[in-house]
Coordinates of C-alpha atoms in Angstrom, one line a residue:
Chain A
X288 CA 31.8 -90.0 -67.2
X289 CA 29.6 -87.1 -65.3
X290 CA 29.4 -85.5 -68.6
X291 CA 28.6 -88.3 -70.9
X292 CA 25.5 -88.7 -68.2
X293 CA 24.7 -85.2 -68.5
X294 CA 25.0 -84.9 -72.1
X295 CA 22.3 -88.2 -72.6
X296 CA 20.1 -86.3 -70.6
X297 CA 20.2 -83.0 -72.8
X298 CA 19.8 -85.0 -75.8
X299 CA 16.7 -86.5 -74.3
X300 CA 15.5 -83.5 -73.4
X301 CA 16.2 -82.0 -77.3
X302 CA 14.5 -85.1 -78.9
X303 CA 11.3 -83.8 -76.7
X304 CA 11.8 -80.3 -77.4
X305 CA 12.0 -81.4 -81.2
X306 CA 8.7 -83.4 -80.4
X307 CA 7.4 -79.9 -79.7
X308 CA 7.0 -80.6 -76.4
X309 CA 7.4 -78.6 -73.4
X310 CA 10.3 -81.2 -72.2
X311 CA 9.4 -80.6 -69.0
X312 CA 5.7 -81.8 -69.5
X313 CA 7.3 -84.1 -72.0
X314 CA 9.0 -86.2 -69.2
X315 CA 5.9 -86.1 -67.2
X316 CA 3.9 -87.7 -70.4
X317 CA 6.6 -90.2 -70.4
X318 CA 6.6 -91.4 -66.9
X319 CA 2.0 -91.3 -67.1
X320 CA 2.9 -93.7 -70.4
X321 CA 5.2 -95.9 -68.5
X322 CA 2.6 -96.3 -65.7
X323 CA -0.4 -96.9 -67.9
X324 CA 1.5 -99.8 -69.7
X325 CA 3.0 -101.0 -66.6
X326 CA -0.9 -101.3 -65.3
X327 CA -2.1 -102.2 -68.4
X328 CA 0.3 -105.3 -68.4
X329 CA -0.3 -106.2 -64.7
X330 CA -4.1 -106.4 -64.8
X331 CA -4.7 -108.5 -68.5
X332 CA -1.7 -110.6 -68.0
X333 CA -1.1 -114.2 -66.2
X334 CA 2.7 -114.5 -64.9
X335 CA 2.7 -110.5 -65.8
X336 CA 5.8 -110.3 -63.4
X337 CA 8.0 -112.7 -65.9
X338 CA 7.0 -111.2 -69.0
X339 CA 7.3 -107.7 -67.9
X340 CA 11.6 -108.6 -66.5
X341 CA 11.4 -109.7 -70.0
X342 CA 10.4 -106.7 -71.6
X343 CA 12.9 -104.8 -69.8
X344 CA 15.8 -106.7 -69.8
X345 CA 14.9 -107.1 -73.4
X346 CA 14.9 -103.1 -74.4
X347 CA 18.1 -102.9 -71.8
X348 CA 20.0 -105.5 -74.4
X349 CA 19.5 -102.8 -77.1
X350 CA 21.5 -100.4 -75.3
X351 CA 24.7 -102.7 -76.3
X352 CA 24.6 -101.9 -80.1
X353 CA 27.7 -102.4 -81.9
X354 CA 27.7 -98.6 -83.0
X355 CA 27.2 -97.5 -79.1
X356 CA 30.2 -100.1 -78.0
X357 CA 32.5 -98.6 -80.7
X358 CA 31.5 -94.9 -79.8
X359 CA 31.9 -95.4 -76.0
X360 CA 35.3 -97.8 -77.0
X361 CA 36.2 -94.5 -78.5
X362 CA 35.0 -92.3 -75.7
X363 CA 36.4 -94.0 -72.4
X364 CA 39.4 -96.3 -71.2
X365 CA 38.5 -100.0 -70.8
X366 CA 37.9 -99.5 -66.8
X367 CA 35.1 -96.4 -67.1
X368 CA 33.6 -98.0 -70.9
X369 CA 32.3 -100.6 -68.1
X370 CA 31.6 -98.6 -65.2
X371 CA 29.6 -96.4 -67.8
X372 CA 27.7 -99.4 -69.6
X373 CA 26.5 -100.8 -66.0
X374 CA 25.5 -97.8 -64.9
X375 CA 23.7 -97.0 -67.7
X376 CA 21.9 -100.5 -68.0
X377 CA 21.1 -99.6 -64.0
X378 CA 19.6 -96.0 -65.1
X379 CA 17.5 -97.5 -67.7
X380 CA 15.7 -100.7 -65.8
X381 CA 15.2 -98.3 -62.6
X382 CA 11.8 -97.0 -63.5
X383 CA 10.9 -101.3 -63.8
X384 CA 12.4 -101.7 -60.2
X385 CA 10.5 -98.8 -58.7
X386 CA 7.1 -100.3 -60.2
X387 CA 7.9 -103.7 -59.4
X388 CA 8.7 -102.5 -55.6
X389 CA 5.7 -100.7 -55.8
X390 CA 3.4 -103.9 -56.7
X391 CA 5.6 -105.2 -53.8
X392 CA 7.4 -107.6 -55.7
X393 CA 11.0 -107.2 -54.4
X394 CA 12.4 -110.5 -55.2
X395 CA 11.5 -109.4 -59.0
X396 CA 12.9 -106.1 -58.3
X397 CA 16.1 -107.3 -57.7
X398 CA 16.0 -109.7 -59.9
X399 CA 15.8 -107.2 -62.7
X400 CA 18.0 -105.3 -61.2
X401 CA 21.1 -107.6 -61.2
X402 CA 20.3 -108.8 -64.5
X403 CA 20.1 -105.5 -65.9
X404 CA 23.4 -105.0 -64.9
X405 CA 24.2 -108.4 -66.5
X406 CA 23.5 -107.5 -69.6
X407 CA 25.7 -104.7 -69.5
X408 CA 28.2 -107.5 -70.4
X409 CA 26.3 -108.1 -73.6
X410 CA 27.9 -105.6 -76.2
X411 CA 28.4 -105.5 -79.9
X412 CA 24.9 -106.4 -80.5
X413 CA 24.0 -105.8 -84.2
X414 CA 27.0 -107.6 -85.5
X415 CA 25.6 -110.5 -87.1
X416 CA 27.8 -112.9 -89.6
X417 CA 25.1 -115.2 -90.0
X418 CA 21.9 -114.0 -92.2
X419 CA 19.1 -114.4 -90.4
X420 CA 16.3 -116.4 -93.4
X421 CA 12.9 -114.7 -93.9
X422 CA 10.2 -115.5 -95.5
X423 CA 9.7 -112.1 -97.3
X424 CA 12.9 -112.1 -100.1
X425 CA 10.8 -111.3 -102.9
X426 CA 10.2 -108.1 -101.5
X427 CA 13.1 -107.2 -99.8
X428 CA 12.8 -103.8 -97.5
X429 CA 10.7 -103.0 -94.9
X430 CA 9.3 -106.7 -93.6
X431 CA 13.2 -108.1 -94.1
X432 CA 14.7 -105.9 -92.1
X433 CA 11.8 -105.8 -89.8
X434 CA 11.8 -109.7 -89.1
X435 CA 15.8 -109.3 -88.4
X436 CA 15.7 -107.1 -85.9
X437 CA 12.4 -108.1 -83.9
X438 CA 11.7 -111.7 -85.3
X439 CA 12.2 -112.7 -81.3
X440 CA 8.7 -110.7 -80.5
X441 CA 7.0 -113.1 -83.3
X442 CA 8.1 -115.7 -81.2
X443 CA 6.5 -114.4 -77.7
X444 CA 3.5 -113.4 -79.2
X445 CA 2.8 -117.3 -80.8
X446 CA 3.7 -118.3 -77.5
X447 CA 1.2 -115.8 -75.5
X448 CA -1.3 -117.1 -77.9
X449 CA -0.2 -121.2 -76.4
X450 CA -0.4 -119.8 -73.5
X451 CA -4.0 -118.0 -73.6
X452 CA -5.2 -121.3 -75.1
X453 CA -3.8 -123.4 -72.3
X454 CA -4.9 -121.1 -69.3
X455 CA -8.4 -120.3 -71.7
X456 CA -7.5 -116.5 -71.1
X457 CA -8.9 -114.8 -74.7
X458 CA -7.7 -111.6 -73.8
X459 CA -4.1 -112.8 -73.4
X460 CA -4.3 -114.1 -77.4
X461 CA -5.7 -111.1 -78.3
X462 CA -2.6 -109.3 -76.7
X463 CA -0.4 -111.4 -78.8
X464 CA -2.6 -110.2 -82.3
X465 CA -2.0 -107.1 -81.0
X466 CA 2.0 -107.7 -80.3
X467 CA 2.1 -108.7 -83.7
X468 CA 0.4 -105.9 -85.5
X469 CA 2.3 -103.3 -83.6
X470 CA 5.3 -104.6 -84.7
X471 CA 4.8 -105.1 -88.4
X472 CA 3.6 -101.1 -87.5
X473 CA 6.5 -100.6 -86.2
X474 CA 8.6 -101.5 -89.1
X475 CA 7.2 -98.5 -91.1
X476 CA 7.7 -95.8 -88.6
X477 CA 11.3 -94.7 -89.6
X478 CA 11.1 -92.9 -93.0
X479 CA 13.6 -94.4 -95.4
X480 CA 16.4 -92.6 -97.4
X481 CA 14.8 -90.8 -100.4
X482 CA 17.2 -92.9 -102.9
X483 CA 14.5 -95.5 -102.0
X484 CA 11.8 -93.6 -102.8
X485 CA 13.0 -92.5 -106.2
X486 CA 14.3 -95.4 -107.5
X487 CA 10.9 -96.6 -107.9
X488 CA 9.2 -96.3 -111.7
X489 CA 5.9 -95.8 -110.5
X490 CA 3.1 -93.5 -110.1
X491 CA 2.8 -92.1 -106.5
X492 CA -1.1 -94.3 -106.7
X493 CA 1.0 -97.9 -107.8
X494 CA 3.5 -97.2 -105.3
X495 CA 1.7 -96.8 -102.5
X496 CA -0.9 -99.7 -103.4
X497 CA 2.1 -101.9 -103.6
X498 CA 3.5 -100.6 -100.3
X499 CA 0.1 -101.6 -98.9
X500 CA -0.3 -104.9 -100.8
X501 CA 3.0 -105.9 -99.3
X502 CA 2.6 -105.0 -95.8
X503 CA -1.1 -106.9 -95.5
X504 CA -0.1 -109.9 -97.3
X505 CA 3.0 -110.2 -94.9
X506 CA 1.3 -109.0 -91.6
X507 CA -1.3 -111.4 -92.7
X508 CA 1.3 -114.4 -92.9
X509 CA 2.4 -113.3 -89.4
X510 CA -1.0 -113.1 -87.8
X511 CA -2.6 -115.9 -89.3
X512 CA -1.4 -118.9 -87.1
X513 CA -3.1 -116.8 -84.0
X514 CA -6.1 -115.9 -85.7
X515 CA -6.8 -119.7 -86.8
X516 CA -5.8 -120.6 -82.9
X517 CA -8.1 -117.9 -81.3
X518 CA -10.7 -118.6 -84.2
X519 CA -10.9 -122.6 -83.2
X520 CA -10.1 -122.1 -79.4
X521 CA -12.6 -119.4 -78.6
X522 CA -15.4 -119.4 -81.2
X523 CA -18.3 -118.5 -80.3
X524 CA -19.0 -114.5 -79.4
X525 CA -14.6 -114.1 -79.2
X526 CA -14.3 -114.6 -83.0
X527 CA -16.4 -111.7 -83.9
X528 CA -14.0 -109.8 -81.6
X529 CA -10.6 -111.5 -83.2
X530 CA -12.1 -110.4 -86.5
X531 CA -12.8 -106.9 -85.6
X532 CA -9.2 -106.5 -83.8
X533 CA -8.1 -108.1 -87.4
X534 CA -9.7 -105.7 -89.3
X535 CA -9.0 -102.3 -87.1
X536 CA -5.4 -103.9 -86.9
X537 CA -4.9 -103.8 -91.0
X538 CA -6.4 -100.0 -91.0
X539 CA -3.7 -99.1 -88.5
X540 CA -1.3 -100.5 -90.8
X541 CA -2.6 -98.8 -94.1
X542 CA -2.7 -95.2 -91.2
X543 CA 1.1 -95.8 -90.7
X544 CA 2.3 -96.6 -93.9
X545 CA 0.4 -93.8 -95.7
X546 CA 1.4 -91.6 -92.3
X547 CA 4.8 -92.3 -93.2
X548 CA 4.8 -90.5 -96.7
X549 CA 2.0 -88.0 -95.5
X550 CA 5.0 -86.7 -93.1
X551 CA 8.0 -87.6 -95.2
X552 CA 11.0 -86.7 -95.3
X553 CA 10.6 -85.9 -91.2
X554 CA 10.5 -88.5 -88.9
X555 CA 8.4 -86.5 -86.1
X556 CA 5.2 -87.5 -87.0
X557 CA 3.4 -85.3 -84.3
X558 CA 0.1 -85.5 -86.2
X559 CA 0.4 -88.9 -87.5
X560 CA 0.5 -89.7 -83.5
X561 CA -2.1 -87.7 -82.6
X562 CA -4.5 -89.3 -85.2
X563 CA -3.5 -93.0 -83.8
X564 CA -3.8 -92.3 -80.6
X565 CA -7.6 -91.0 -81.0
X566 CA -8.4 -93.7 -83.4
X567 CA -7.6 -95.9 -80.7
X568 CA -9.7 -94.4 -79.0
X569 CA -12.9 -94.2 -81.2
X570 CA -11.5 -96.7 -84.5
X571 CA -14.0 -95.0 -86.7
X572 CA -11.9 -92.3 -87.3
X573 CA -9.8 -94.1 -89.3
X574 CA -11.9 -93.6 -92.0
X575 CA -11.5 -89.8 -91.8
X576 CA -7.6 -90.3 -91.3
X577 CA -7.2 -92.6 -93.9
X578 CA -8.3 -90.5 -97.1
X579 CA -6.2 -87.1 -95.3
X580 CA -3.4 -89.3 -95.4
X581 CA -3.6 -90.7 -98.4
X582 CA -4.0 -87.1 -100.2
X583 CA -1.3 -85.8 -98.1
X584 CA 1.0 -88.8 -99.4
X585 CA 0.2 -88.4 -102.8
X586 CA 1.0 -85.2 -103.2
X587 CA 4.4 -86.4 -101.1
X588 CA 5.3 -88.8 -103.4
X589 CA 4.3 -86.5 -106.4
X590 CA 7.0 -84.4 -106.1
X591 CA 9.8 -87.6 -105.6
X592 CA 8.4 -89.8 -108.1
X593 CA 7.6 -87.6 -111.2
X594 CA 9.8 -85.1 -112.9
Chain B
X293 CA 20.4 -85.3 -125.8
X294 CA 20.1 -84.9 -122.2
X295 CA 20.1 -81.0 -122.6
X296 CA 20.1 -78.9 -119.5
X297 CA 19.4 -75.4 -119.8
X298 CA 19.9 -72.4 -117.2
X299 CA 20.0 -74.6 -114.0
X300 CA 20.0 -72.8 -111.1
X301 CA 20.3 -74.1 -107.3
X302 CA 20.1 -72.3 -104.1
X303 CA 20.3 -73.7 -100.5
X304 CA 18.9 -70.7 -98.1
X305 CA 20.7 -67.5 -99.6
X306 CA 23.5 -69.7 -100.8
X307 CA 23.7 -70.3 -104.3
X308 CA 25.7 -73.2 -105.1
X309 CA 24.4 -73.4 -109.0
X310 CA 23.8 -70.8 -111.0
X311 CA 22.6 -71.2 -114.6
X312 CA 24.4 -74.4 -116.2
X313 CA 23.9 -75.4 -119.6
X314 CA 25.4 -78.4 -120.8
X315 CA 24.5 -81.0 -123.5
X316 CA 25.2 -84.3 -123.7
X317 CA 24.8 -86.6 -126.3
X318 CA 24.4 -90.7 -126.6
X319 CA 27.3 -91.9 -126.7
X320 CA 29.8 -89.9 -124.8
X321 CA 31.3 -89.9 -121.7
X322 CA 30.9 -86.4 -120.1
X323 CA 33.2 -85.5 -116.8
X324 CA 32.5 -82.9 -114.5
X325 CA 35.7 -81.3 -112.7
X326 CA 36.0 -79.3 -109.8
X327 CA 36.5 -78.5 -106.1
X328 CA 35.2 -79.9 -103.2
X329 CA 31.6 -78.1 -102.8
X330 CA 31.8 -76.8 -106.1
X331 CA 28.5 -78.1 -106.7
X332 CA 28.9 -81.6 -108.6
X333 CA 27.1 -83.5 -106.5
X334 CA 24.4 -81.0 -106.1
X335 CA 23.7 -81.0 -109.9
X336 CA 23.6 -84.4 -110.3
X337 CA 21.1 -84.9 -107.9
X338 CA 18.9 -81.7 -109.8
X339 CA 20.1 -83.7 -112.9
X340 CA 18.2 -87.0 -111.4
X341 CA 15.4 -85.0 -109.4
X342 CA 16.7 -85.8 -106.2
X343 CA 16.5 -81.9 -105.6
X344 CA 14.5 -79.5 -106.6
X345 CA 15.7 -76.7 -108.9
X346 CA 15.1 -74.0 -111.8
X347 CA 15.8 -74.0 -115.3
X348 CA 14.9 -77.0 -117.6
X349 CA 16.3 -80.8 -117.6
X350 CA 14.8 -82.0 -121.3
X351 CA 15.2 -85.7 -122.6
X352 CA 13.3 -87.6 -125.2
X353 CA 10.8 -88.9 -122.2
X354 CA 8.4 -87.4 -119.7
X355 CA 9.7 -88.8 -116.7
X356 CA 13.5 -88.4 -116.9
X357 CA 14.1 -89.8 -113.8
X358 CA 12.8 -93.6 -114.8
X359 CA 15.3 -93.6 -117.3
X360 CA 18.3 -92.3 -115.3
X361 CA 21.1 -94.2 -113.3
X362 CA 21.9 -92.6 -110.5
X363 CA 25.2 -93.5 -108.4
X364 CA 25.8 -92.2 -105.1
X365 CA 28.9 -90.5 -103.7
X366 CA 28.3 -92.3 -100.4
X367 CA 25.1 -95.3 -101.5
X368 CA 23.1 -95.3 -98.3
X369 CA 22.5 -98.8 -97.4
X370 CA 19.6 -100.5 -94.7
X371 CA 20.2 -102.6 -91.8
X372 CA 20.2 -106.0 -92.3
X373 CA 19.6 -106.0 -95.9
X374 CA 22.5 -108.8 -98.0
X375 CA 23.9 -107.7 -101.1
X376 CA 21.7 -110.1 -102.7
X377 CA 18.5 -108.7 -101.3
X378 CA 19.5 -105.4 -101.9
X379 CA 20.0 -105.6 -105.7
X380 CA 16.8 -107.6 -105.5
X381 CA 15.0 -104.0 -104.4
X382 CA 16.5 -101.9 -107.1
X383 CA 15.8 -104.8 -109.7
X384 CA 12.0 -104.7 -108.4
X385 CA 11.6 -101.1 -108.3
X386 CA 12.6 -100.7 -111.7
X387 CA 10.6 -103.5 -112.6
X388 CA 13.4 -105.9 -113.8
X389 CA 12.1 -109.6 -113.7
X390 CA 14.2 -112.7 -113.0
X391 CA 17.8 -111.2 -113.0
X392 CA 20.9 -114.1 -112.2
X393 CA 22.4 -112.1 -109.6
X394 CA 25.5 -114.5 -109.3
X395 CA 25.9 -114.6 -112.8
X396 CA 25.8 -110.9 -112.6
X397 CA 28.4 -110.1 -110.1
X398 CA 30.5 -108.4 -111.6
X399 CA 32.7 -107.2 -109.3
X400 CA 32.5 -110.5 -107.1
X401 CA 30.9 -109.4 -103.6
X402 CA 29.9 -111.5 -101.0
X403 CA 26.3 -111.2 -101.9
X404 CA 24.5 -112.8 -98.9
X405 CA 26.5 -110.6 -96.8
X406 CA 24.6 -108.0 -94.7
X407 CA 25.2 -104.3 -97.5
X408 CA 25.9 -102.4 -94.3
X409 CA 29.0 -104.6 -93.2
X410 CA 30.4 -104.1 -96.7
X411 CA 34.0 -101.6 -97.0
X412 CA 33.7 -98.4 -97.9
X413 CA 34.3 -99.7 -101.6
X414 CA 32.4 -102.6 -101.7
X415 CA 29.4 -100.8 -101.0
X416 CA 30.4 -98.7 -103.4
X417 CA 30.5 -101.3 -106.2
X418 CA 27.1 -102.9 -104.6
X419 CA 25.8 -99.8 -105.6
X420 CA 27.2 -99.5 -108.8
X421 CA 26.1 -102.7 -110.3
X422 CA 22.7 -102.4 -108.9
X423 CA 22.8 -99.1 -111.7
X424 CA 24.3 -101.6 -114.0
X425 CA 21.5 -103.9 -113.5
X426 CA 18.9 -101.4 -114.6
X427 CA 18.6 -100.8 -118.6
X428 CA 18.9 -97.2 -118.3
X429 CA 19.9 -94.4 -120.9
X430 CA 21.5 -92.2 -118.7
X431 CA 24.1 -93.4 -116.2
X432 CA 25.1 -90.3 -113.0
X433 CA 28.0 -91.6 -111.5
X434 CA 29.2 -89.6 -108.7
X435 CA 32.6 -90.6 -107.8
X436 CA 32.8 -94.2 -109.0
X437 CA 36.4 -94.2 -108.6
X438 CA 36.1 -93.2 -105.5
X439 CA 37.7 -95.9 -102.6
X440 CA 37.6 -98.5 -105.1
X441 CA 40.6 -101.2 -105.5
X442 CA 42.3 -100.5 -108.5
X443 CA 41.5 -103.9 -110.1
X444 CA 37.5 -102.5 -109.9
X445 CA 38.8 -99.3 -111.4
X446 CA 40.1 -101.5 -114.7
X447 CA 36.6 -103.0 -114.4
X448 CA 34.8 -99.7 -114.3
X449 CA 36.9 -98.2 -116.7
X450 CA 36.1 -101.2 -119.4
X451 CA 32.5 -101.0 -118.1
X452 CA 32.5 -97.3 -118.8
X453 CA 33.6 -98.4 -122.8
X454 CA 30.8 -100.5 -122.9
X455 CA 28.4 -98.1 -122.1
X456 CA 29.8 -96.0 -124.7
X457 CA 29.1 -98.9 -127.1
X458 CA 25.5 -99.0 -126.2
X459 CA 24.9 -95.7 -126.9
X460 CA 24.3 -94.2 -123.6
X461 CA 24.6 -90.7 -122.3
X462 CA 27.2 -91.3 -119.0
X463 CA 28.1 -88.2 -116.7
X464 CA 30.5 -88.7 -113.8
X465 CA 32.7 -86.9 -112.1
X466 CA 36.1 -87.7 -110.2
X467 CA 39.2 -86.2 -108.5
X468 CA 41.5 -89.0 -110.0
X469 CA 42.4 -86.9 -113.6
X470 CA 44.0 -89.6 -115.0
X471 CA 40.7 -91.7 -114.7
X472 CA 39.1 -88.6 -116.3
X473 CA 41.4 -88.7 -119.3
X474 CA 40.9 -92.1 -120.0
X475 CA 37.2 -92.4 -119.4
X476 CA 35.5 -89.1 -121.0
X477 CA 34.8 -87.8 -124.1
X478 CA 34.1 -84.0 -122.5
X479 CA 35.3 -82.1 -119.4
X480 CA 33.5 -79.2 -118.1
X481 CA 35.0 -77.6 -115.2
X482 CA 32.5 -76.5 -112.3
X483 CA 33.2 -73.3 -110.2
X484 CA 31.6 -70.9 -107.9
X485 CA 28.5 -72.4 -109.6
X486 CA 29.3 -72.6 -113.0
X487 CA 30.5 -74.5 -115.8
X488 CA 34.0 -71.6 -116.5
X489 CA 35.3 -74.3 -119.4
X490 CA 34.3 -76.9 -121.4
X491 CA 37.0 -78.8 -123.5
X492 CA 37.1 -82.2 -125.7
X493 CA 39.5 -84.6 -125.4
X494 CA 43.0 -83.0 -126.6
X495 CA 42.4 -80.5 -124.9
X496 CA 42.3 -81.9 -121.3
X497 CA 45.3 -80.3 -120.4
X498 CA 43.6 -77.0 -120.5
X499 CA 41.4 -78.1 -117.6
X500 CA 43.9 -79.3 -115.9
X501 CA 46.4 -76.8 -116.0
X502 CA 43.4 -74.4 -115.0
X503 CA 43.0 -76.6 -111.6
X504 CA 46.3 -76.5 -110.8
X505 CA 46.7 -72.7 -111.1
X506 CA 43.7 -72.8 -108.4
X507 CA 45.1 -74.7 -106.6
X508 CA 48.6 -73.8 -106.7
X509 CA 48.4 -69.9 -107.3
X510 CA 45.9 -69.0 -105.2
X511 CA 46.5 -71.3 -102.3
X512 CA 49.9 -72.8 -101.7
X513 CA 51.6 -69.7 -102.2
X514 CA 49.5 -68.1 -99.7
X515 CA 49.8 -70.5 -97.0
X516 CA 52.6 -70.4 -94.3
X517 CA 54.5 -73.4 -93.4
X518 CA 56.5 -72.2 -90.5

């Protein structure tokens, strides 16, 4: 068990190192980024103490995939495959705990705590019998499977939107846009087997204007209920503002789809991060990213798509 | 004619093809024989331009590779994609409208079953009649035998015939000879990078007899059973 504990660690440690980070500094990023969210969520959010138990018992949950049950099923007699699943769950939620303790909420602190550790009853995860219906079957790939796995953070973020309307909190809606665009983001960040890629009979141009087409029609059908709500809730100087997060929220869609095949086949997309990260920043720079991208991906795509 | 001419694959300093040339007309069944790691997979995939490689691929068309059915050894399949949905992508990437999946089942899957909880055989024939689906001229079948039940291997085999029909150029490859013999037209047998023989029908025997002298010859008489 010490070394199945030890060995998580190295391969943390190589996933940074492959990052080409320094892991050392690496782990140090990680813990400043945990922090800043952390804050982030506790000064713009009402109730920030529920949501954020709910964000970690939610990412603890994922730690019982069927593949990891199976492996450690494999790995460990019935007896330790527990003791190893409850310590990990307790590993995982401790950074909440500590921040929670720190904002001096102990009651929430153990609270996650213990439920962490209740969730390390929850395994197989992933094994589903029952097809969970989407609204995107004529386009079957990235938005499909996307829905499946995360269709629960749609939910939340219509219901942070309610809930910004009924305490008149803007900010909190605009959190749930932003929920929402992250996510459909985040349905394009792993690249795809290159089968997928070739099977296509298009140009590298038609292919990636249909990529794009598809993911702003669909992220547009998620989005809209809360822009309509935030547009007729909070009109006045606040819709200029939900337009404008609309807008920079599409760009960062077209920056990771076209980041995707800029950096394909490698899933380390060290300068498809660095050029998010300062677009957030200062958004006009999308523009400049945009284009280099786009070239880049061509090019990509060139090589898969014609020969 | 799919014509291939002086194909030549390396991987770092290893070469695993070295100049093939091999011809294949409409209408035939060609097999490729050989080893494990003798390099089939790795020139069907130059064949499709999956890989990169030197020496010349020519066919009638520009862009081979939108005319060319490619089956997988092992089809990589997504997360929660069904059966359904997933023939529904290949359709739409190759630009095939309205196609009656059901009626087109074939091999009778569970189609709004999630691909990825398919068996090792199912997935294979997922894959293979989402090639099926696709009006292609050239059909790359790597392994379709392979972990099938052997009521889909009747199926494939008459499927195979059809093809033949049509008029299109197929080129699979197999470790099950007796599929071989009763399926292709051609044999070429792959080695160290190669294609050492190529035979026609009635003389299949040849090839074989030349993989079991590898295999016996050179390898069971040198190995100790204590």
């Amino acid at each position: 068990m010490k070394f199945y504990f030890i060995l998580q660690y190295k391969r943390i440690y190589r996933h940074i190192d492959e990052f080409g980070v320094i892991p050392f500094i690496g782990f140090a990023i990680l813990i400043v980024i945990f922090i800043g969210i952390s804050k982030t969520i506790f000064s713009n959010l009402p109730s920030a103490n529920y949501f954020y138990i709910l964000i970690g018992l939610s990412l603890s949950v994922k730690l019982g995939t069927v593949q990891r049950t199976v492996f450690l099923k494999k790995c460990f007699p019935k007896q330790t495959f527990w003791k190893v699943r409850m310590l990990e769950n307790t590993f995982f939620i401790l950074p909440f705990s500590i921040f929670l303790i720190y904002k001096q909420l102990y009651l929430e602190a153990i609270a996650i705590h213990v439920l962490a550790i209740g969730t390390s009853f929850l395994n197989n995860i992933g094994i589903q019998s029952k097809t969970i219906p989407t609204p995107f079957g004529k386009k079957p790939f990235e938005f499909i499977i996307g829905f499946r796995n995360s269709f629960w953070v749609f939910i939340l973020a219509y219901a942070l939107t309610y809930i910004s309307i009924a305490v008149g909190n803007y900010n909190l809606g605009v959190f749930g846009l932003i929920v929402v665009f992250v996510t459909c983001m985040s349905h394009y960040s792993k690249p795809e087997p290159l089968y997928y890629i070739w099977i296509h009979s298009l140009t590298p141009k038609a292919f990636l204007y249909d990529k794009i087409k598809t993911a702003i029609i669909f992220t547009g059908l998620l989005v809209l209920p809360i822009i309509i709500a935030l547009s007729i809730y909070f009109p006045l100087l606040e819709l200029q503002f939900t337009l404008l997060f609309t807008v920079i929220g599409f760009c960062f869609i077209m920056l990771t789809i076209l980041g995707k095949y800029h950096n394909y086949p490698s899933n380390i997309p060290l300068f498809q991060t660095f050029a998010m990260l300062v677009s957030l920043v200062f958004p006009p720079l999308l523009f400049l990213f945009i284009p280099i991208f786009y070239k880049k991906s061509i090019k990509n795509l060139n090589s898969i798509l014609t020969c | 004619m799919l014509s291939i001419h002086q194909l030549s694959k390396s991987f770092a300093k290893k070469q695993i093809l070295d100049g093939i040339e091999l011809q294949c007309k409409p209408g035939e069944v060609n097999g490729i024989v050989g080893e494990n790691g003798a390099g089939k997979t790795t020139l069907f995939r130059c064949i499709a331009g999956l890989e990169s490689y030197t020496g010349k691929v020519k066919y009638q068309t520009n862009n081979i590779k939108n005319t060319i059915g490619f089956l997988e050894t092992n089809p990589e399949f997504l997360s929660k994609i069904t059966g359904k949905e997933y023939l529904q992508l290949i359709s739409n990437a190759r630009k095939i409208k309205s196609v009656d999946f059901a009626a087109q089942n074939i091999f009778e899957l569970p189609l709004q079953q999630y691909a990825e909880t398919y068996s090792t055989g199912m997935k294979k024939k997922l894959a293979l009649t989402s090639v099926l689906l696709q009006s292609n001229d050239i059909f790359i079948l790597d392994e379709p035998f392979n972990g099938v039940d052997i009521q889909s291997n009747l199926i494939i085999k008459e499927l195979l015939k059809k093809l033949k029909e049509k008029g299109k150029i197929v080129l699979l490859s197999s470790h099950i000879f007796s599929t071989l013999q009763d399926t292709c037209d051609h044999l070429h047998y792959l080695k160290a990078g190669k294609i050492q023989k190529t035979v026609e029908k009635k003389n299949f025997e040849i090839i074989e007899n030349l993989m079991k002298d590898a295999a016996l010859e050179e390898k069971i008489k040198n190995f100790n059973i204590k």
